[in-house]
Tab-separated table of C-alpha atoms and ligand atoms in Angstrom:
chain	number	residue	atom	x	y	z
G	876	MET	CA	77.001	-41.399	94.114
G	877	GLU	CA	74.615	-41.198	91.012
G	878	LYS	CA	75.018	-37.968	89.158
G	879	LYS	CA	72.024	-36.027	88.334
G	880	ALA	CA	70.956	-32.929	86.771
G	881	PHE	CA	69.377	-30.827	88.676
G	882	VAL	CA	67.075	-29.154	85.449
G	883	THR	CA	63.976	-31.320	82.620
G	884	LEU	CA	64.253	-31.228	79.532
G	885	GLU	CA	61.740	-28.805	80.316
G	886	LYS	CA	63.045	-26.004	82.000
G	887	ALA	CA	66.193	-26.448	80.033
G	888	LYS	CA	63.939	-25.925	76.892
G	889	GLU	CA	62.244	-22.735	78.536
G	890	ILE	CA	64.945	-20.968	79.524
G	891	ALA	CA	67.369	-21.857	76.515
G	892	LYS	CA	63.925	-19.312	74.512
G	893	ASP	CA	64.792	-16.035	76.927
G	894	TYR	CA	68.860	-17.070	77.179
G	895	PRO	CA	70.179	-19.526	73.881
G	896	THR	CA	72.657	-21.872	74.473
G	897	PRO	CA	75.122	-22.628	76.018
G	898	PHE	CA	75.007	-21.307	79.016
G	899	ILE	CA	76.015	-22.536	82.894
G	900	LEU	CA	72.837	-22.936	84.596
G	901	TYR	CA	73.688	-22.362	88.681
G	902	ASP	CA	71.235	-24.282	91.428
G	903	GLU	CA	70.428	-21.293	94.216
G	904	LYS	CA	68.943	-24.216	96.620
G	905	GLY	CA	71.624	-26.234	96.093
G	906	ILE	CA	74.318	-23.563	96.913
G	907	ARG	CA	71.949	-22.093	99.478
G	908	GLU	CA	71.889	-25.730	101.182
G	909	ASN	CA	75.683	-26.302	100.968
G	910	LEU	CA	76.690	-22.836	102.566
G	911	GLU	CA	74.705	-24.071	105.441
G	912	ALA	CA	76.112	-26.904	105.693
G	913	ILE	CA	79.486	-25.786	105.347
G	914	LYS	CA	78.263	-22.980	108.472
G	915	LYS	CA	77.653	-26.067	110.369
G	916	ALA	CA	80.138	-28.237	109.710
G	917	PHE	CA	82.455	-25.535	111.479
G	918	SER	CA	80.578	-24.029	114.282
G	919	TRP	CA	82.509	-25.294	116.721
G	920	ASN	CA	84.602	-23.296	116.274
G	921	LYS	CA	83.684	-19.451	117.834
G	922	GLY	CA	86.033	-17.596	114.669
G	923	TYR	CA	85.082	-19.538	112.083
G	924	LYS	CA	85.394	-17.864	108.454
G	925	GLU	CA	84.929	-19.256	105.527
G	926	TYR	CA	86.413	-17.026	102.497
G	927	PHE	CA	84.449	-17.846	99.332
G	928	ALA	CA	88.095	-18.653	96.833
G	929	VAL	CA	86.689	-15.735	93.976
G	930	LYS	CA	89.293	-17.102	91.712
G	931	ALA	CA	86.092	-20.266	91.162
G	932	CYS	CA	82.893	-18.206	90.358
G	933	PRO	CA	83.936	-14.811	90.511
G	934	ASN	CA	79.848	-13.891	89.953
G	935	PRO	CA	78.582	-10.569	92.174
G	936	PHE	CA	75.450	-12.444	92.209
G	937	LEU	CA	77.154	-16.082	93.720
G	938	MET	CA	79.511	-13.765	95.986
G	939	GLU	CA	76.481	-12.215	97.374
G	940	ILE	CA	74.534	-15.274	98.056
G	941	VAL	CA	77.356	-16.389	100.014
G	942	LYS	CA	77.816	-13.119	101.828
G	943	GLU	CA	74.521	-13.978	103.625
G	944	TYR	CA	75.858	-17.011	104.993
G	945	GLY	CA	78.129	-14.488	107.184
G	946	PHE	CA	81.185	-15.591	104.784
G	947	GLY	CA	84.233	-13.416	102.929
G	948	SER	CA	86.472	-13.696	99.869
G	949	ASP	CA	89.483	-14.579	99.107
G	950	CYS	CA	90.828	-13.130	96.253
G	951	SER	CA	94.395	-13.248	94.362
G	952	SER	CA	94.195	-10.281	91.681
G	953	TYR	CA	93.489	-7.002	91.586
G	954	THR	CA	89.970	-7.160	89.374
G	955	GLU	CA	89.023	-9.769	92.231
G	956	LEU	CA	89.203	-6.851	94.854
G	957	MET	CA	87.367	-4.602	93.205
G	958	LEU	CA	84.721	-6.988	92.688
G	959	SER	CA	84.434	-7.821	96.516
G	960	GLN	CA	84.549	-4.312	97.458
G	961	LYS	CA	81.576	-3.513	95.483
G	962	LEU	CA	79.936	-5.765	97.285
G	963	GLY	CA	80.613	-4.546	100.475
G	964	ILE	CA	83.587	-7.255	101.736
G	965	VAL	CA	86.330	-5.609	103.048
G	966	GLY	CA	88.436	-5.829	106.007
G	967	ASP	CA	88.700	-8.544	107.434
G	968	ASP	CA	86.330	-10.278	104.785
G	969	ILE	CA	88.829	-10.254	102.205
G	970	MET	CA	91.945	-12.927	102.786
G	971	PHE	CA	94.195	-11.929	99.601
G	972	SER	CA	96.341	-14.896	98.996
G	973	SER	CA	97.813	-13.978	96.173
G	974	ASN	CA	102.048	-15.460	95.061
G	975	ASP	CA	104.728	-13.678	92.442
G	976	THR	CA	102.058	-10.197	93.451
G	977	PRO	CA	102.391	-7.163	91.616
G	978	ASP	CA	102.991	-3.683	93.933
G	979	GLU	CA	99.339	-2.374	92.620
G	980	ASP	CA	97.554	-5.653	94.140
G	981	TYR	CA	99.507	-5.212	97.161
G	982	LYS	CA	98.452	-1.530	97.858
G	983	TYR	CA	94.337	-2.297	97.013
G	984	ALA	CA	94.646	-5.344	99.663
G	985	GLY	CA	96.169	-2.205	101.678
G	986	GLU	CA	94.031	0.542	100.914
G	987	LEU	CA	91.188	-2.212	101.972
G	988	ASP	CA	92.522	-3.342	104.689
G	989	ALA	CA	92.356	-7.299	103.883
G	990	ILE	CA	94.157	-9.905	105.774
G	991	ILE	CA	97.916	-10.634	103.438
G	992	ASN	CA	98.806	-13.484	103.480
G	993	LEU	CA	102.163	-13.920	102.019
G	994	ASP	CA	103.582	-16.631	99.815
G	995	ASP	CA	106.989	-15.099	99.961
G	996	ILE	CA	110.206	-14.435	102.759
G	997	THR	CA	110.074	-11.734	100.353
G	998	HIS	CA	107.096	-10.031	100.370
G	999	ILE	CA	107.475	-8.474	104.015
G	1000	GLU	CA	109.725	-6.120	102.286
G	1001	GLN	CA	107.587	-5.513	99.301
G	1002	VAL	CA	104.973	-5.085	101.647
G	1003	GLU	CA	106.016	-2.219	104.281
G	1004	ARG	CA	108.009	-0.425	100.871
G	1005	VAL	CA	104.154	-0.191	98.930
G	1006	LEU	CA	102.034	0.542	102.192
G	1007	GLY	CA	104.852	2.805	104.122
G	1008	ARG	CA	104.320	0.617	106.970
G	1009	LEU	CA	103.015	-3.677	107.499
G	1010	PRO	CA	99.040	-4.227	108.263
G	1011	GLU	CA	98.625	-4.995	112.111
G	1012	LYS	CA	97.765	-8.049	110.394
G	1013	MET	CA	99.525	-10.946	108.429
G	1014	SER	CA	99.313	-14.733	107.771
G	1015	CYS	CA	102.189	-16.752	106.054
G	1016	ARG	CA	101.992	-19.422	103.602
G	1017	PHE	CA	103.846	-22.858	104.079
G	1018	ASN	CA	104.907	-25.250	102.269
G	1019	PRO	CA	106.325	-28.382	103.492
G	1020	GLY	CA	107.965	-29.921	100.851
G	1021	GLY	CA	108.093	-33.088	99.910
G	1022	LEU	CA	105.485	-35.783	98.887
G	1023	PHE	CA	101.902	-35.066	100.682
G	1024	GLU	CA	99.773	-38.766	100.938
G	1025	LEU	CA	96.761	-39.317	101.975
G	1026	SER	CA	95.463	-42.644	103.580
G	1027	ASN	CA	93.115	-43.256	100.467
G	1028	GLY	CA	96.258	-43.099	97.931
G	1029	ILE	CA	95.430	-39.226	97.090
G	1030	MET	CA	99.033	-37.496	96.848
G	1031	ASP	CA	100.287	-33.859	95.635
G	1032	ASN	CA	104.119	-32.531	95.813
G	1033	PRO	CA	104.050	-29.139	97.310
G	1034	GLY	CA	107.771	-30.020	96.817
G	1035	ASP	CA	107.085	-29.332	93.062
G	1036	SER	CA	104.685	-26.149	94.084
G	1037	LYS	CA	105.912	-23.239	93.837
G	1038	TYR	CA	103.818	-21.532	96.856
G	1039	GLY	CA	104.178	-21.136	100.155
G	1040	MET	CA	107.613	-20.905	102.441
G	1041	THR	CA	109.864	-23.619	103.852
G	1042	GLU	CA	109.476	-23.991	107.412
G	1043	GLU	CA	112.236	-21.749	108.000
G	1044	GLN	CA	111.710	-18.972	106.708
G	1045	LEU	CA	108.511	-18.985	108.104
G	1046	TYR	CA	110.310	-18.866	111.288
G	1047	GLU	CA	111.788	-16.275	110.256
G	1048	ALA	CA	109.059	-14.719	108.718
G	1049	TYR	CA	106.687	-14.071	111.620
G	1050	LYS	CA	110.266	-12.972	113.516
G	1051	ILE	CA	110.739	-10.188	111.296
G	1052	LEU	CA	106.596	-9.542	111.564
G	1053	LYS	CA	106.853	-9.746	115.173
G	1054	GLU	CA	109.587	-7.365	115.637
G	1055	LYS	CA	108.193	-5.045	112.991
G	1056	GLY	CA	105.154	-4.459	115.022
G	1057	VAL	CA	103.105	-7.088	113.399
G	1058	LYS	CA	99.358	-7.598	116.045
G	1059	ARG	CA	97.152	-10.374	115.282
G	1060	PHE	CA	98.940	-13.032	112.641
G	1061	GLY	CA	97.587	-16.272	111.271
G	1062	LEU	CA	98.989	-19.779	109.190
G	1063	HIS	CA	98.046	-20.947	105.752
G	1064	ALA	CA	98.338	-23.720	103.700
G	1065	PHE	CA	97.210	-26.016	100.472
G	1066	LEU	CA	98.380	-29.151	99.813
G	1067	ALA	CA	96.511	-31.229	97.631
G	1068	SER	CA	93.590	-30.091	95.078
G	1069	ASN	CA	89.856	-31.305	94.430
G	1070	THR	CA	91.019	-34.511	97.307
G	1071	VAL	CA	87.409	-36.501	97.304
G	1072	THR	CA	87.819	-37.854	101.038
G	1073	ASN	CA	86.914	-36.781	104.724
G	1074	ASP	CA	90.820	-36.544	105.366
G	1075	TYR	CA	92.240	-34.001	103.823
G	1076	TYR	CA	91.317	-30.874	106.159
G	1077	PRO	CA	91.808	-33.020	109.365
G	1078	LYS	CA	95.766	-34.366	108.743
G	1079	LEU	CA	95.887	-30.184	107.075
G	1080	ALA	CA	94.819	-28.874	109.659
G	1081	GLY	CA	97.362	-31.897	112.090
G	1082	ILE	CA	100.522	-30.705	110.761
G	1083	LEU	CA	99.629	-26.860	110.746
G	1084	PHE	CA	98.310	-27.473	114.707
G	1085	GLU	CA	101.277	-28.840	115.482
G	1086	LEU	CA	102.996	-26.388	113.509
G	1087	CYS	CA	101.166	-23.271	115.382
G	1088	ILE	CA	103.372	-24.756	118.562
G	1089	LYS	CA	106.569	-24.710	117.423
G	1090	ILE	CA	105.755	-21.742	116.199
G	1091	ARG	CA	105.020	-20.658	119.525
G	1092	GLU	CA	108.258	-22.168	120.931
G	1093	ILE	CA	110.371	-20.860	118.456
G	1094	THR	CA	108.852	-17.029	118.042
G	1095	GLY	CA	106.904	-16.423	120.779
G	1096	VAL	CA	103.703	-15.729	117.926
G	1097	SER	CA	100.916	-16.583	119.120
G	1098	LEU	CA	98.749	-16.925	115.970
G	1099	SER	CA	95.129	-16.108	115.787
G	1100	PHE	CA	93.772	-18.230	113.436
G	1101	ILE	CA	94.760	-20.856	111.170
G	1102	ASN	CA	93.525	-21.418	107.368
G	1103	LEU	CA	92.508	-24.345	105.769
G	1104	SER	CA	92.751	-23.094	101.879
G	1105	GLY	CA	90.592	-25.407	99.228
G	1106	GLY	CA	91.394	-28.491	98.315
G	1107	VAL	CA	88.186	-30.189	99.219
G	1108	GLY	CA	86.701	-31.536	96.228
G	1109	ILE	CA	83.511	-32.814	94.321
G	1110	PRO	CA	82.934	-36.486	92.936
G	1111	TYR	CA	83.126	-35.240	88.980
G	1112	ARG	CA	82.527	-39.041	88.554
G	1113	PRO	CA	79.582	-41.144	89.157
G	1114	GLY	CA	80.656	-43.918	92.027
G	1115	GLU	CA	82.769	-41.774	92.977
G	1116	GLU	CA	82.098	-40.832	96.974
G	1117	PRO	CA	80.886	-37.084	98.075
G	1118	ASN	CA	82.731	-35.108	101.510
G	1119	ASP	CA	80.616	-35.484	103.738
G	1120	ILE	CA	81.209	-31.523	104.921
G	1121	ILE	CA	80.254	-32.651	108.348
G	1122	ALA	CA	82.106	-35.196	109.207
G	1123	ILE	CA	85.361	-33.085	107.833
G	1124	GLY	CA	84.588	-30.410	110.181
G	1125	GLU	CA	84.110	-33.117	112.805
G	1126	GLY	CA	87.745	-34.309	112.002
G	1127	VAL	CA	88.877	-31.524	111.935
G	1128	ARG	CA	86.985	-30.476	115.604
G	1129	LYS	CA	89.244	-33.758	116.869
G	1130	LYS	CA	92.927	-32.852	115.959
G	1131	PHE	CA	91.660	-29.679	117.409
G	1132	GLU	CA	90.616	-30.566	120.721
G	1133	GLU	CA	93.746	-33.208	120.422
G	1134	ILE	CA	96.210	-30.530	119.913
G	1135	MET	CA	95.331	-26.954	120.377
G	1136	VAL	CA	93.458	-27.556	123.355
G	1137	PRO	CA	95.434	-28.350	125.882
G	1138	ALA	CA	98.267	-26.199	124.474
G	1139	GLY	CA	96.027	-23.227	125.803
G	1140	LEU	CA	95.084	-22.486	122.274
G	1141	SER	CA	91.211	-22.840	122.233
G	1142	ASP	CA	91.013	-19.337	120.912
G	1143	VAL	CA	92.442	-19.878	117.517
G	1144	SER	CA	90.245	-19.427	114.189
G	1145	ILE	CA	89.987	-21.947	111.339
G	1146	TYR	CA	89.304	-20.403	108.495
G	1147	THR	CA	88.337	-22.310	105.072
G	1148	GLU	CA	88.253	-21.013	101.454
G	1149	MET	CA	86.788	-23.387	99.983
G	1150	GLY	CA	85.625	-23.010	96.115
G	1151	ARG	CA	85.170	-26.039	93.796
G	1152	PHE	CA	83.145	-27.175	96.895
G	1153	VAL	CA	80.527	-24.219	97.441
G	1154	THR	CA	79.493	-23.951	93.699
G	1155	GLY	CA	81.318	-27.084	91.905
G	1156	PRO	CA	78.118	-29.506	91.960
G	1157	TYR	CA	76.104	-26.399	91.650
G	1158	GLY	CA	76.550	-25.255	88.338
G	1159	ALA	CA	76.368	-27.108	84.621
G	1160	LEU	CA	77.045	-26.098	81.401
G	1161	VAL	CA	74.128	-26.053	79.308
G	1162	THR	CA	74.334	-27.100	75.152
G	1163	LYS	CA	72.343	-28.191	71.998
G	1164	ALA	CA	74.305	-31.332	69.443
G	1165	ILE	CA	74.018	-29.379	66.551
G	1166	HIS	CA	76.382	-31.857	64.472
G	1167	GLU	CA	76.743	-35.161	63.708
G	1168	LYS	CA	79.365	-36.930	62.102
G	1169	HIS	CA	80.725	-40.428	61.401
G	1170	ILE	CA	84.640	-41.021	60.366
G	1171	TYR	CA	87.134	-43.064	62.104
G	1172	LYS	CA	85.555	-42.503	65.432
G	1173	GLU	CA	81.403	-41.135	66.110
G	1174	TYR	CA	81.157	-37.930	67.294
G	1175	ILE	CA	78.224	-35.223	68.635
G	1176	GLY	CA	79.372	-31.648	67.706
G	1177	VAL	CA	77.672	-29.400	70.543
G	1178	ASP	CA	77.085	-25.240	70.197
G	1179	ALA	CA	78.987	-24.256	73.572
G	1180	CYS	CA	83.333	-25.471	73.523
G	1181	ALA	CA	86.570	-25.415	75.308
G	1182	VAL	CA	85.966	-21.221	76.424
G	1183	ASN	CA	82.860	-22.199	77.771
G	1184	LEU	CA	84.032	-24.935	79.988
G	1185	MET	CA	88.491	-25.620	79.488
G	1186	ARG	CA	88.888	-27.844	82.498
G	1187	PRO	CA	88.802	-31.395	79.071
G	1188	ALA	CA	91.174	-29.528	77.737
G	1189	MET	CA	93.389	-27.974	79.891
G	1190	TYR	CA	93.992	-31.275	81.914
G	1191	GLY	CA	91.769	-34.140	80.536
G	1192	ALA	CA	89.144	-33.272	83.344
G	1193	TYR	CA	86.104	-36.102	83.257
G	1194	HIS	CA	83.084	-34.054	83.500
G	1195	HIS	CA	79.817	-36.253	83.605
G	1196	ILE	CA	77.241	-35.523	80.629
G	1197	THR	CA	73.480	-35.664	81.043
G	1198	VAL	CA	71.296	-36.216	77.866
G	1199	LEU	CA	67.739	-34.277	79.057
G	1200	GLY	CA	65.240	-36.320	78.417
G	1201	LYS	CA	66.991	-39.906	77.727
G	1202	GLU	CA	68.591	-39.861	81.419
G	1203	ASP	CA	66.514	-43.356	81.795
G	1204	GLU	CA	67.349	-45.048	77.599
G	1205	PRO	CA	70.927	-47.358	77.709
G	1206	LEU	CA	73.685	-46.194	76.445
G	1207	THR	CA	74.358	-47.992	73.657
G	1208	HIS	CA	76.859	-45.387	71.669
G	1209	LYS	CA	80.415	-44.107	72.036
G	1210	TYR	CA	81.349	-40.638	71.231
G	1211	ASP	CA	83.455	-37.522	71.177
G	1212	VAL	CA	81.536	-35.212	72.003
G	1213	THR	CA	83.292	-31.993	70.792
G	1214	GLY	CA	83.093	-28.442	70.753
G	1215	SER	CA	84.234	-26.450	67.247
G	1216	LEU	CA	87.946	-24.725	68.328
G	1217	CYS	CA	90.651	-25.588	65.951
G	1218	GLU	CA	92.633	-27.696	69.052
G	1219	ASN	CA	91.877	-31.590	68.851
G	1220	ASN	CA	91.300	-30.903	72.628
G	1221	ASP	CA	87.998	-29.275	72.059
G	1222	LYS	CA	86.456	-32.616	73.880
G	1223	PHE	CA	84.126	-32.892	76.528
G	1224	ALA	CA	84.292	-36.128	76.848
G	1225	ILE	CA	85.961	-39.203	75.019
G	1226	ASP	CA	84.411	-42.651	74.037
G	1227	ARG	CA	81.214	-41.790	76.784
G	1228	GLU	CA	78.855	-44.504	76.601
G	1229	LEU	CA	76.090	-41.921	76.227
G	1230	PRO	CA	72.572	-42.228	75.038
G	1231	LYS	CA	71.725	-42.216	71.080
G	1232	ILE	CA	71.607	-38.172	70.657
G	1233	ASP	CA	70.091	-36.872	68.052
G	1234	ASN	CA	70.849	-32.982	66.809
G	1235	GLY	CA	68.490	-30.391	68.868
G	1236	ASP	CA	69.424	-32.317	72.627
G	1237	TYR	CA	70.388	-30.755	75.112
G	1238	LEU	CA	73.026	-32.037	76.876
G	1239	PHE	CA	74.287	-30.864	80.854
G	1240	ILE	CA	77.492	-31.150	81.511
G	1241	HIS	CA	77.886	-31.504	85.001
G	1242	ASP	CA	80.432	-29.912	87.824
G	1243	ALA	CA	80.870	-26.963	85.478
G	1244	GLY	CA	80.440	-24.172	89.295
G	1245	ALA	CA	83.417	-24.069	90.303
G	1246	HIS	CA	86.731	-23.273	87.815
G	1247	GLY	CA	84.528	-23.322	84.555
G	1248	TYR	CA	83.112	-19.601	83.324
G	1249	ALA	CA	85.928	-18.280	86.049
G	1250	MET	CA	88.658	-20.392	83.559
G	1251	GLY	CA	86.894	-19.008	80.054
G	1252	TYR	CA	88.928	-17.410	77.387
G	1253	ASN	CA	87.943	-16.243	73.927
G	1254	TYR	CA	90.262	-18.408	71.316
G	1255	ASN	CA	89.385	-18.478	68.221
G	1256	GLY	CA	87.231	-15.198	68.736
G	1257	LYS	CA	85.078	-17.921	70.639
G	1258	LEU	CA	82.629	-15.567	72.760
G	1259	LYS	CA	81.911	-15.972	76.245
G	1260	CYS	CA	78.232	-18.047	77.038
G	1261	ALA	CA	75.989	-16.295	79.960
G	1262	GLU	CA	75.319	-16.861	83.086
G	1263	ILE	CA	71.827	-18.421	84.460
G	1264	LEU	CA	70.646	-18.101	88.310
G	1265	LEU	CA	68.193	-20.467	88.677
G	1266	LYS	CA	65.888	-20.004	91.185
G	1267	GLU	CA	64.596	-22.199	94.299
G	1268	ASP	CA	60.681	-21.620	93.397
G	1269	GLY	CA	61.690	-22.088	89.558
G	1270	SER	CA	62.358	-18.900	88.074
G	1271	TYR	CA	65.877	-17.878	86.404
G	1272	LYS	CA	67.880	-14.696	86.310
G	1273	LEU	CA	70.637	-14.264	84.184
G	1274	ILE	CA	73.432	-13.077	85.814
G	1275	ARG	CA	75.771	-12.340	83.192
G	1276	ARG	CA	74.890	-11.825	79.332
G	1277	ALA	CA	76.744	-13.570	76.813
G	1278	GLU	CA	79.530	-12.032	75.015
G	1279	LYS	CA	78.815	-9.884	71.942
G	1280	PRO	CA	81.084	-9.102	69.142
G	1281	SER	CA	81.793	-5.682	70.574
G	1282	ASP	CA	83.412	-7.138	73.667
G	1283	TYR	CA	85.957	-9.613	71.609
G	1284	PHE	CA	86.569	-6.031	70.083
G	1285	ALA	CA	86.490	-3.848	72.905
G	1286	THR	CA	90.401	-3.683	73.290
G	1287	PHE	CA	91.183	-1.566	69.743
G	1288	ASP	CA	88.478	0.480	70.947
G	1289	CYS	CA	91.913	3.213	71.208
G	1290	PHE	CA	92.325	3.081	67.223
G	1291	ASP	CA	89.468	4.913	65.119
G	1292	ASP	CA	89.133	2.714	62.497
G	1293	TYR	CA	88.414	0.161	64.930
G	1294	LYS	CA	85.751	1.812	67.233
G	1295	GLU	CA	82.633	0.500	64.988
G	1296	LEU	CA	83.370	-2.494	65.914
G	1297	ALA	CA	84.075	-2.097	69.277
G	1298	ARG	CA	80.268	-0.676	69.465
Z	1709	PLP	C1	92.689	-21.917	93.931
Z	1709	PLP	C2	92.865	-21.607	95.610
Z	1709	PLP	C3	91.913	-22.217	96.446
Z	1709	PLP	C4	90.140	-23.032	96.374
Z	1709	PLP	O1	90.746	-24.013	95.712
Z	1709	PLP	P1	89.198	-24.632	95.547
Z	1709	PLP	O2	89.534	-26.161	95.694
Z	1709	PLP	O3	88.674	-24.509	94.385
Z	1709	PLP	O4	88.360	-25.009	97.032
Z	1709	PLP	C5	92.009	-21.340	98.293
Z	1709	PLP	N1	92.905	-20.400	98.491
Z	1709	PLP	C6	93.856	-20.716	97.257
Z	1709	PLP	C7	94.812	-19.599	97.925
Z	1709	PLP	C8	93.805	-20.971	95.997
Z	1709	PLP	O5	94.809	-20.596	94.738
């Protein structure tokens, strides 16, 4: 698929007059259309719910939009629970899928009556100790070990990942939970990340549906829901075929009719916890070229850095770049596009073919709508940028201001001498 910016140079300049670059810009229209499609794709399942993975994009204004579609939150930390509660997302609308979990987090999840998804069998005891009882509903996370492979070559290695329980532990866990009076049960697994193929969810669903039947046979537990978690990816590179969520929903339905319906399990709800797929393509880092340097390679320095979008530095991830206003110009130059951190991995692109870039040009770095702002940090004393929502009518709204030096120094406010920096 061709990568096209969802904003023009003129609009980007207009926004930058109010909110200087860099900023993350979100496309409300794109997000809404996508949410609508997700809802439609799984409408065949009566209890279907998407629990938006808050960690992908923890902005309350975007979470509010997701909530409008009847969806909940997938939280994995104390502050993510706080965000959800603030938005009135509580009870069965929160999936608490954490790992290596502190007592305080379980306590809070229990107070909000969230669905707790246990990463490990030892967490049964921990939750019981912290809450004084087990909640009525509980879910378990499965890790099949070994390798997980899809037909198009995508491979992940669950055997090397820290998450979930073995099959044997899973049976043991359900038996214990049942004995201890738990009434509603769920099953969860996350086996591959950023899959760009319509096969991932159907394949995972097949595995979990078979397992659901075995769980009933071995433990007598009937599951109420099966949670396919996240992992549905987006085409970061041009030429990649995007996932078709309608086809994915159909693929899961086929497996459901093949395996669940004949087993008398047609009442089981399907849940998802997508993050990247929900907001990823509908956010971009908009940044300005401020420096051109020629040494052994050609460099374009921009006013953003890895603090605003860490994926390239962290995983060498590809993020497509459009030079706004130069969409149709030939790709005559090969640049490294860099930020200003004193770290040589602070590069948004390496040896990227782009049109000639001049100082002052606006660069649109695609697919920063998930795991973008959210991963930010403050290395080198750099401050995190603003987040702005581009509305359907072309107007725009600040949904998080840029950090100021006083934010950076806020944690010194316990020292009288430094209070003035924190103001
Ligand atoms: C990260 C995560 C998700 C979301 O994953 P995406 O790839 O962004 O869809 C969902 N569930 C859990 C438990 C996660 O850790």
